[in-house]
CSV table of C-alpha atoms and ligand atoms in Angstrom, one decimal:
chain,number,residue,atom,x,y,z
A,1,MET,CA,119.4,94.6,70.1
A,2,THR,CA,122.1,93.5,67.7
A,3,SER,CA,120.3,94.4,64.6
A,4,TYR,CA,119.2,97.7,66.1
A,5,TYR,CA,122.9,98.4,66.9
A,6,GLU,CA,124.1,97.0,63.6
A,7,LYS,CA,121.8,99.3,61.6
A,8,GLY,CA,122.9,102.2,63.9
A,9,ARG,CA,126.5,101.4,62.9
A,10,ASN,CA,125.6,101.7,59.3
A,11,ILE,CA,124.3,105.1,59.9
A,12,VAL,CA,127.5,106.1,61.7
A,13,LYS,CA,129.5,104.6,58.8
A,14,GLN,CA,127.5,106.6,56.2
A,15,LEU,CA,128.2,109.8,58.1
A,16,LEU,CA,131.9,108.9,58.3
A,17,ASP,CA,132.1,108.0,54.6
A,18,ALA,CA,130.6,111.4,53.8
A,19,GLY,CA,133.6,112.9,55.7
A,20,HIS,CA,131.8,113.8,58.9
A,21,GLN,CA,132.5,112.7,62.5
A,22,ALA,CA,129.9,110.5,64.2
A,23,PHE,CA,129.6,108.8,67.5
A,24,PHE,CA,127.1,106.9,69.5
A,25,VAL,CA,126.4,109.0,72.6
A,26,GLY,CA,124.5,109.4,75.9
A,27,GLY,CA,122.3,106.7,77.5
A,28,PHE,CA,122.8,104.2,74.8
A,29,VAL,CA,126.6,104.0,75.4
A,30,ARG,CA,126.0,103.9,79.2
A,31,ASP,CA,123.7,101.0,78.8
A,32,PHE,CA,126.0,99.4,76.2
A,33,ILE,CA,128.9,99.5,78.7
A,34,LEU,CA,126.6,98.0,81.4
A,35,GLY,CA,125.6,95.2,79.1
A,36,GLU,CA,122.0,96.3,79.4
A,37,ASP,CA,119.5,96.1,76.6
A,38,ALA,CA,119.7,99.0,74.2
A,39,SER,CA,117.7,102.1,75.0
A,40,ASP,CA,117.1,104.5,72.1
A,41,ILE,CA,120.2,105.0,70.1
A,42,ASP,CA,121.4,108.6,69.9
A,43,ILE,CA,124.1,109.6,67.5
A,44,THR,CA,126.1,112.8,67.6
A,45,THR,CA,127.8,114.3,64.6
A,46,ASP,CA,129.5,117.4,63.3
A,47,ALA,CA,127.2,117.2,60.2
A,48,THR,CA,124.6,119.9,60.2
A,49,PRO,CA,120.9,118.9,60.3
A,50,ASP,CA,120.6,119.7,56.6
A,51,GLN,CA,123.5,117.5,55.7
A,52,VAL,CA,122.0,114.7,57.8
A,53,GLN,CA,118.7,115.0,56.0
A,54,GLN,CA,120.4,114.9,52.6
A,55,LEU,CA,122.5,111.9,53.5
A,56,PHE,CA,119.6,109.6,54.5
A,57,GLU,CA,116.6,108.5,52.6
A,58,LYS,CA,114.0,108.6,55.4
A,59,THR,CA,114.3,111.3,57.9
A,60,LYS,CA,112.2,113.6,60.0
A,61,ALA,CA,113.2,116.9,61.6
A,62,THR,CA,112.0,116.0,65.1
A,63,GLY,CA,113.9,118.7,66.9
A,64,LEU,CA,115.3,121.0,64.2
A,65,LYS,CA,115.8,123.9,66.6
A,66,PHE,CA,118.0,121.6,68.7
A,67,GLY,CA,119.7,120.0,65.7
A,68,THR,CA,117.9,116.6,66.0
A,69,ILE,CA,116.9,114.6,62.9
A,70,THR,CA,115.3,111.3,63.3
A,71,VAL,CA,116.7,108.8,60.8
A,72,PHE,CA,114.6,105.8,59.9
A,73,SER,CA,116.2,102.5,59.0
A,74,GLY,CA,113.9,99.5,58.5
A,75,ARG,CA,111.7,99.3,61.5
A,76,PHE,CA,114.2,101.2,63.6
A,77,GLN,CA,114.8,104.9,64.3
A,78,TYR,CA,117.8,106.9,65.4
A,79,GLU,CA,118.1,110.4,66.8
A,80,VAL,CA,121.0,112.1,65.0
A,81,THR,CA,122.0,115.4,66.6
A,82,THR,CA,124.5,117.9,65.5
A,83,TYR,CA,127.2,118.8,68.1
A,84,ARG,CA,126.0,121.7,70.0
A,85,THR,CA,126.3,123.8,73.1
A,86,GLU,CA,123.3,125.4,74.8
A,87,GLY,CA,122.8,129.2,74.7
A,88,LYS,CA,121.7,131.2,77.6
A,89,TYR,CA,119.5,129.5,80.2
A,90,ARG,CA,116.5,131.5,81.3
A,91,ASN,CA,114.4,130.7,84.3
A,92,HIS,CA,116.4,127.6,85.0
A,93,ARG,CA,114.9,125.9,82.0
A,94,LYS,CA,116.6,124.4,79.0
A,95,PRO,CA,117.5,127.1,76.5
A,96,GLU,CA,115.4,127.8,73.4
A,97,GLU,CA,118.5,128.4,71.4
A,98,VAL,CA,121.5,126.2,70.8
A,99,GLN,CA,124.7,126.8,69.0
A,100,PHE,CA,126.0,124.3,66.4
A,101,GLY,CA,129.4,123.9,65.0
A,102,VAL,CA,131.2,123.1,68.2
A,103,SER,CA,133.4,120.1,69.0
A,104,LEU,CA,132.5,116.7,70.4
A,105,GLU,CA,134.1,117.7,73.7
A,106,GLU,CA,131.8,120.7,74.0
A,107,ASP,CA,128.8,118.6,73.1
A,108,LEU,CA,129.7,116.1,75.8
A,109,GLN,CA,130.3,118.9,78.3
A,110,ARG,CA,126.7,120.1,78.0
A,111,ARG,CA,125.3,116.8,79.2
A,112,ASP,CA,124.0,116.2,82.6
A,113,PHE,CA,125.9,113.4,84.4
A,114,THR,CA,129.3,111.7,83.9
A,115,ILE,CA,127.6,108.4,83.1
A,116,ASN,CA,125.5,110.0,80.4
A,117,ALA,CA,128.4,111.7,78.6
A,118,PHE,CA,130.2,108.8,76.9
A,119,ALA,CA,130.7,108.8,73.2
A,120,MET,CA,131.6,105.6,71.4
A,121,ASP,CA,133.0,105.4,67.9
A,122,ILE,CA,132.2,102.8,65.2
A,123,ASP,CA,135.0,100.5,66.6
A,124,GLN,CA,133.6,100.6,70.1
A,125,HIS,CA,136.3,102.9,71.5
A,126,ILE,CA,134.8,104.8,74.3
A,127,VAL,CA,135.4,108.6,74.8
A,128,ASP,CA,135.2,109.3,78.5
A,129,LEU,CA,136.1,112.9,79.3
A,130,PHE,CA,134.7,113.0,82.8
A,131,GLN,CA,135.7,109.7,84.4
A,132,GLY,CA,132.3,108.3,83.7
A,133,LYS,CA,133.6,104.7,83.7
A,134,GLU,CA,134.8,105.1,87.3
A,135,ASP,CA,131.4,106.5,88.4
A,136,LEU,CA,129.7,103.7,86.5
A,137,SER,CA,131.6,101.0,88.3
A,138,ASN,CA,131.1,102.8,91.6
A,139,HIS,CA,127.4,103.2,90.9
A,140,LEU,CA,127.5,106.9,91.2
A,141,ILE,CA,125.4,109.7,89.6
A,142,ARG,CA,127.6,112.7,89.4
A,143,ALA,CA,126.9,116.1,87.7
A,144,ILE,CA,129.4,117.2,85.1
A,145,GLY,CA,131.2,120.3,86.3
A,146,ASN,CA,129.8,122.4,89.1
A,147,PRO,CA,126.5,120.9,90.2
A,148,ASP,CA,125.1,124.2,91.4
A,149,THR,CA,125.7,125.8,88.0
A,150,ARG,CA,124.3,122.8,86.1
A,151,PHE,CA,121.2,122.5,88.2
A,152,SER,CA,120.5,126.2,88.1
A,153,GLU,CA,120.9,126.1,84.3
A,154,ASP,CA,118.3,123.4,84.0
A,155,ALA,CA,116.4,122.4,87.2
A,156,LEU,CA,114.9,119.3,85.6
A,157,ARG,CA,118.3,117.7,85.8
A,158,MET,CA,117.8,117.2,89.5
A,159,LEU,CA,114.8,115.0,88.9
A,160,ARG,CA,116.7,113.2,86.2
A,161,ALA,CA,119.2,112.3,88.9
A,162,PHE,CA,116.5,110.4,90.7
A,163,ARG,CA,115.3,108.9,87.5
A,164,PHE,CA,118.7,107.3,87.1
A,165,VAL,CA,118.7,106.1,90.7
A,166,SER,CA,115.4,104.4,89.9
A,167,LYS,CA,116.5,102.9,86.6
A,168,LEU,CA,120.0,101.8,87.7
A,169,GLY,CA,119.9,101.5,91.5
A,170,PHE,CA,122.9,103.9,91.8
A,171,GLN,CA,123.6,106.4,94.5
A,172,ILE,CA,123.8,110.2,93.9
A,173,GLU,CA,127.4,111.3,94.6
A,174,PRO,CA,127.4,113.4,97.8
A,175,LYS,CA,128.3,116.8,96.4
A,176,THR,CA,125.8,116.4,93.6
A,177,PHE,CA,123.2,115.4,96.2
A,178,ALA,CA,124.0,118.3,98.5
A,179,SER,CA,123.6,120.6,95.5
A,180,ILE,CA,120.2,119.1,94.8
A,181,GLN,CA,119.1,119.7,98.3
A,182,LYS,CA,120.1,123.3,97.9
A,183,ASN,CA,118.7,123.9,94.4
A,184,LEU,CA,115.4,121.9,94.6
A,185,VAL,CA,113.5,125.2,95.2
A,186,LEU,CA,114.2,125.9,91.5
A,187,LEU,CA,112.0,123.0,90.3
A,188,PRO,CA,108.7,124.9,90.2
A,189,ASN,CA,110.2,127.0,87.4
A,190,ILE,CA,109.9,124.0,85.2
A,191,ALA,CA,106.7,123.3,83.2
A,192,ASN,CA,104.6,120.8,85.2
A,193,GLU,CA,104.3,118.5,82.1
A,194,ARG,CA,108.0,117.9,82.2
A,195,ILE,CA,108.1,117.3,85.9
A,196,LEU,CA,105.2,114.9,85.5
A,197,THR,CA,107.0,113.0,82.7
A,198,GLU,CA,110.1,112.7,84.8
A,199,MET,CA,108.1,111.6,87.9
A,200,ARG,CA,106.5,108.9,85.8
A,201,LYS,CA,109.9,107.6,84.8
A,202,ILE,CA,111.1,107.7,88.5
A,203,LEU,CA,108.0,105.6,89.5
A,204,ASP,CA,108.5,103.2,86.6
A,205,GLY,CA,112.1,102.2,87.4
A,206,LYS,CA,113.1,98.9,89.1
A,207,HIS,CA,114.6,100.9,92.0
A,208,ALA,CA,111.7,103.3,92.4
A,209,LEU,CA,111.6,102.8,96.2
A,210,SER,CA,115.3,103.9,96.6
A,211,ALA,CA,114.7,106.8,94.3
A,212,LEU,CA,111.6,107.9,96.3
A,213,GLN,CA,113.4,107.5,99.6
A,214,LEU,CA,116.2,109.8,98.3
A,215,LEU,CA,113.7,112.2,97.0
A,216,VAL,CA,112.2,112.4,100.5
A,217,GLN,CA,115.7,112.9,102.0
A,218,SER,CA,116.4,115.7,99.5
A,219,GLY,CA,113.5,117.8,100.9
A,220,PHE,CA,111.3,117.4,97.8
A,221,GLY,CA,108.2,117.1,100.0
A,222,SER,CA,108.6,120.7,101.2
A,223,ILE,CA,108.6,121.9,97.6
A,224,TYR,CA,105.5,119.9,96.8
A,225,PRO,CA,103.6,119.7,100.1
A,226,GLU,CA,100.7,117.9,98.3
A,227,LEU,CA,102.9,114.9,97.9
A,228,ASN,CA,104.6,115.1,101.3
A,229,GLN,CA,102.5,112.7,103.3
A,230,GLY,CA,102.3,110.1,100.6
A,231,LEU,CA,106.1,110.2,100.1
A,232,ALA,CA,106.7,110.0,103.8
A,233,LEU,CA,104.5,106.9,104.0
A,234,ILE,CA,106.1,105.2,101.0
A,235,ALA,CA,109.6,106.0,102.3
A,236,LYS,CA,108.9,103.8,105.3
A,237,GLN,CA,107.8,100.7,103.3
A,238,MET,CA,110.0,97.7,102.4
A,239,ASP,CA,108.4,97.3,99.1
A,240,PHE,CA,106.9,99.6,96.5
A,241,GLN,CA,104.5,98.5,93.8
A,242,LEU,CA,102.4,101.5,92.9
A,243,ASN,CA,102.1,102.7,89.3
A,244,SER,CA,102.2,106.4,88.7
A,245,LEU,CA,98.4,107.0,89.0
A,246,GLU,CA,98.3,105.0,92.2
A,247,PHE,CA,101.2,107.0,93.6
A,248,PHE,CA,99.6,110.3,92.9
A,249,ALA,CA,96.2,109.1,94.1
A,250,LEU,CA,97.7,108.0,97.4
A,251,CYS,CA,99.5,111.3,97.8
A,252,PHE,CA,96.5,113.4,97.0
A,253,PHE,CA,94.2,111.2,99.1
A,254,LEU,CA,96.4,111.8,102.1
A,255,ASN,CA,96.6,115.5,101.4
A,256,ASP,CA,93.1,116.7,100.9
A,257,GLN,CA,91.5,114.2,98.6
A,258,LYS,CA,91.7,116.6,95.7
A,259,ILE,CA,93.8,116.7,92.5
A,260,PRO,CA,95.6,120.0,92.5
A,261,GLU,CA,95.2,122.0,89.2
A,262,THR,CA,98.9,122.4,88.9
A,263,TRP,CA,99.4,118.7,88.1
A,264,ARG,CA,98.7,118.3,84.4
A,265,PHE,CA,97.0,114.9,84.2
A,266,SER,CA,94.8,114.1,81.3
A,267,LYS,CA,91.0,114.2,81.9
A,268,LYS,CA,90.9,110.4,81.8
A,269,GLU,CA,93.7,110.0,84.3
A,270,LYS,CA,92.0,112.6,86.6
A,271,ALA,CA,88.7,110.6,86.4
A,272,ILE,CA,90.5,107.4,87.3
A,273,MET,CA,92.3,109.0,90.2
A,274,GLU,CA,89.1,110.5,91.5
A,275,LYS,CA,87.4,107.1,91.5
A,276,ILE,CA,90.4,105.5,93.2
A,277,MET,CA,90.3,108.1,96.0
A,278,GLU,CA,86.6,107.7,96.4
A,279,LEU,CA,87.0,103.9,96.7
A,280,VAL,CA,89.9,104.2,99.2
A,281,ASP,CA,87.7,106.4,101.3
A,282,VAL,CA,84.7,104.1,101.2
A,283,MET,CA,86.7,100.9,101.8
A,284,GLN,CA,88.1,102.2,105.0
A,285,ASP,CA,85.0,100.7,106.6
A,286,ASP,CA,83.3,98.7,103.8
A,287,VAL,CA,83.9,95.7,101.6
A,288,TYR,CA,83.7,95.3,97.9
A,289,ASN,CA,80.5,93.8,96.6
A,290,GLU,CA,79.0,92.7,93.3
A,291,MET,CA,77.4,96.0,92.4
A,292,ILE,CA,80.6,98.0,92.9
A,293,ILE,CA,82.6,95.5,90.8
A,294,TYR,CA,79.9,95.3,88.2
A,295,ARG,CA,79.9,99.1,87.9
A,296,LEU,CA,83.6,99.7,87.9
A,297,GLY,CA,85.2,96.5,86.6
A,298,LYS,CA,88.2,95.2,88.5
A,299,ASP,CA,91.1,97.4,87.4
A,300,ILE,CA,90.2,100.5,89.3
A,301,PRO,CA,89.2,98.6,92.5
A,302,LEU,CA,92.5,96.7,92.3
A,303,MET,CA,94.3,100.0,92.0
A,304,ALA,CA,92.4,101.5,95.0
A,305,ASN,CA,93.1,98.3,96.9
A,306,GLN,CA,96.9,98.8,96.4
A,307,ILE,CA,96.5,102.1,98.2
A,308,SER,CA,94.2,100.7,100.9
A,309,VAL,CA,96.9,98.1,101.6
A,310,MET,CA,99.5,100.7,102.0
A,311,LEU,CA,97.4,102.5,104.5
A,312,ASP,CA,96.8,99.3,106.4
A,313,PRO,CA,97.9,95.8,105.2
A,314,LYS,CA,94.8,94.3,106.9
A,315,ASN,CA,92.7,96.1,104.3
A,316,ASP,CA,93.8,93.7,101.5
A,317,GLN,CA,90.8,92.7,99.4
A,318,ALA,CA,92.6,91.8,96.2
A,319,ARG,CA,91.4,88.2,96.1
A,320,GLU,CA,87.8,89.1,96.9
A,321,ILE,CA,87.8,91.7,94.1
A,322,SER,CA,89.1,89.2,91.5
A,323,GLN,CA,86.8,86.5,92.8
A,324,ILE,CA,83.7,88.7,92.6
A,325,TYR,CA,84.7,89.9,89.2
A,326,ASP,CA,85.3,86.3,87.8
A,327,ASN,CA,81.9,85.2,89.2
A,328,LEU,CA,79.8,88.0,88.0
A,329,PRO,CA,76.8,86.5,86.1
A,330,ILE,CA,76.8,89.4,83.6
A,331,TYR,CA,79.3,92.2,82.7
A,332,LYS,CA,77.1,94.6,80.8
A,333,THR,CA,73.4,95.3,80.5
A,334,CYS,CA,73.3,93.6,77.1
A,335,ASP,CA,74.4,90.4,78.7
A,336,LEU,CA,70.9,90.1,80.2
A,337,VAL,CA,68.9,87.5,78.3
A,338,PHE,CA,65.7,89.5,79.0
A,339,LYS,CA,66.1,92.8,77.2
A,340,GLY,CA,64.5,96.2,76.9
A,341,GLN,CA,62.8,94.9,73.7
A,342,ASP,CA,61.2,92.1,75.7
A,343,ILE,CA,59.9,94.5,78.3
A,344,LEU,CA,58.3,96.6,75.6
A,345,GLU,CA,56.5,93.5,74.4
A,346,LEU,CA,54.9,93.0,77.8
A,347,THR,CA,53.4,96.5,78.1
A,348,THR,CA,52.0,99.5,76.2
A,349,LEU,CA,54.0,101.6,78.6
A,350,ARG,CA,56.5,103.9,76.7
A,351,ASN,CA,58.1,105.7,79.5
A,352,ALA,CA,61.9,105.5,79.0
A,353,GLU,CA,62.6,106.4,82.6
A,354,ILE,CA,60.5,103.6,84.0
A,355,ILE,CA,61.8,101.1,81.4
A,356,GLY,CA,65.3,102.1,82.5
A,357,ASP,CA,64.5,101.7,86.2
A,358,ILE,CA,63.1,98.2,85.4
A,359,ILE,CA,66.3,97.2,83.6
A,360,ASP,CA,68.4,98.5,86.5
A,361,ASP,CA,66.2,96.5,88.9
A,362,ILE,CA,66.6,93.3,87.0
A,363,THR,CA,70.3,93.9,86.6
A,364,TYR,CA,70.6,94.3,90.4
A,365,GLN,CA,68.7,91.1,91.0
A,366,VAL,CA,70.9,89.2,88.6
A,367,ILE,CA,74.2,90.7,89.8
A,368,THR,CA,73.4,90.0,93.4
A,369,ASN,CA,72.3,86.4,92.5
A,370,GLN,CA,68.7,86.9,93.6
A,371,LEU,CA,67.6,85.9,90.2
A,372,PRO,CA,69.2,83.7,87.5
A,373,ASN,CA,70.0,85.3,84.1
A,374,GLU,CA,67.2,83.3,82.5
A,375,TYR,CA,64.4,84.5,80.2
A,376,GLU,CA,61.4,83.0,82.0
A,377,ALA,CA,62.5,84.0,85.5
A,378,LEU,CA,63.3,87.6,84.5
A,379,LYS,CA,60.0,87.8,82.6
A,380,ARG,CA,58.0,86.7,85.6
A,381,TYR,CA,59.8,89.1,87.8
A,382,THR,CA,59.2,92.0,85.4
A,383,LEU,CA,55.5,91.3,85.2
A,384,GLU,CA,55.3,91.3,88.9
A,385,LEU,CA,57.2,94.5,89.2
A,386,MET,CA,55.0,96.2,86.7
A,387,GLU,CA,51.9,95.2,88.6
A,388,THR,CA,53.1,96.0,92.1
A,389,LYS,CA,55.4,98.9,91.6
A,390,TYR,CA,54.3,100.6,88.5
A,391,GLU,CA,50.6,99.4,88.5
A,392,THR,CA,50.7,99.0,84.7
A,393,ARG,CA,50.4,96.3,82.1
B,401,ATP,P1,117.0,106.5,79.2
B,401,ATP,O1,117.8,105.3,79.0
B,401,ATP,O2,116.2,106.6,80.4
B,401,ATP,O3,116.4,107.1,77.9
B,401,ATP,P2,119.0,108.5,78.6
B,401,ATP,O4,120.4,108.8,79.2
B,401,ATP,O5,119.0,108.0,77.2
B,401,ATP,O6,118.2,107.6,79.5
B,401,ATP,P3,117.5,110.7,77.6
B,401,ATP,O7,116.5,111.6,78.3
B,401,ATP,O8,117.0,109.9,76.5
B,401,ATP,O9,118.2,109.9,78.7
B,401,ATP,O10,118.6,111.7,77.0
B,401,ATP,C1,119.7,111.3,76.2
B,401,ATP,C2,121.0,112.0,76.6
B,401,ATP,O11,120.8,113.4,76.4
B,401,ATP,C3,121.4,111.8,78.0
B,401,ATP,O12,122.1,110.6,78.2
B,401,ATP,C4,122.2,113.1,78.3
B,401,ATP,O13,123.5,112.9,77.8
B,401,ATP,C5,121.5,114.1,77.5
B,401,ATP,N1,120.5,114.9,78.2
B,401,ATP,C6,119.1,114.7,78.2
B,401,ATP,N2,118.5,115.6,78.9
B,401,ATP,C7,119.4,116.5,79.4
B,401,ATP,C8,119.4,117.6,80.2
B,401,ATP,N3,118.3,118.1,80.7
B,401,ATP,N4,120.6,118.2,80.5
B,401,ATP,C9,121.8,117.8,80.0
B,401,ATP,N5,121.8,116.7,79.2
B,401,ATP,C10,120.7,116.0,78.9
B,402,MG,MG1,117.2,107.8,76.0
């Protein structure tokens, strides 16, 4: 933390020495006042992006349109952004265009919540234009200015409010919350990728359960009916331990067991969620066995189990899953001591399908402990199999 902050101070100092204004800003200052570990350091300045790039050795224009230059210092990086206001908002999304050359005050004004709009100078003096300190000590998330205006400018800010509930365990200030209830219908204007990113952050926070309970209270479930039943179930719990894939798998499972196209998960995530839903379904009246665990490993079954437990605490098979996994005699086909090559040596048969079936058969025998993973035993079994089942030698 300290060296990250110290190197950040050097960057601020360099900007000041060059005759510019420069402040730490946003979430970093919030967390600094709270005494929390540093999140990413953002610096705001009246220097233009060009000037910032000229001043520092290693930079990258990460958000040139928005005036953001990433400055690298040692192993650290800093987002240095030129004071700006945001141009016209279209469709309740963040504007594509911003205006530079404004004051610090205007830059702070465009920010979402009072607790996110501090600036701090190099001597740790805090600029607090919106009584953010008071909200911070009262644990309140309050929109800057008129919440209806701010949420209709950029609807994602509403989800950001829940993200800070989840991260900090704060309450949403009543007028801000009432405005969220009113404006939540604007959310579907936002690209689903951004919604999903924000949802993941909500689910990752220490206070995720409080955030989800508030989300339910806000009427979010009627905007996203596919999440409604899952959210309602979670809101009643005392404890919440689902990661984001488990959360969505639970919701989709309770809805219609399908992943809606609108939710932009990666292919890999979709495949995992589908497996999870399938397992939750099967495990409503079945138990995990060696073959399932051998095929899937233990991570996906453990994830599915988390959901099964939420549906009914009596369903808990976490110990069995781990035990079965730890005691598996083999983890992959190549762990078999009797291999495809050994089978070929016993026979002139060159039918890949049959050889494959034989390997599956031995694997099954070994996994289910009907045969030891020993060369002679497996060879004997294979010979027998070839004679009786495939009538070949
Ligand atoms: P975290 O610690 O979770 O990263 P953060 O406050 O740093 O929280 P970021 O998303 O990193 O949040 O944004 C940095 C700052 O930019 C915020 O503190 C806020 O001042 C401003 N900001 C970000 N997104 C918006 C938005 N949609 N509308 C207004 N201001 C925003
Ligand atoms: Mg941040």
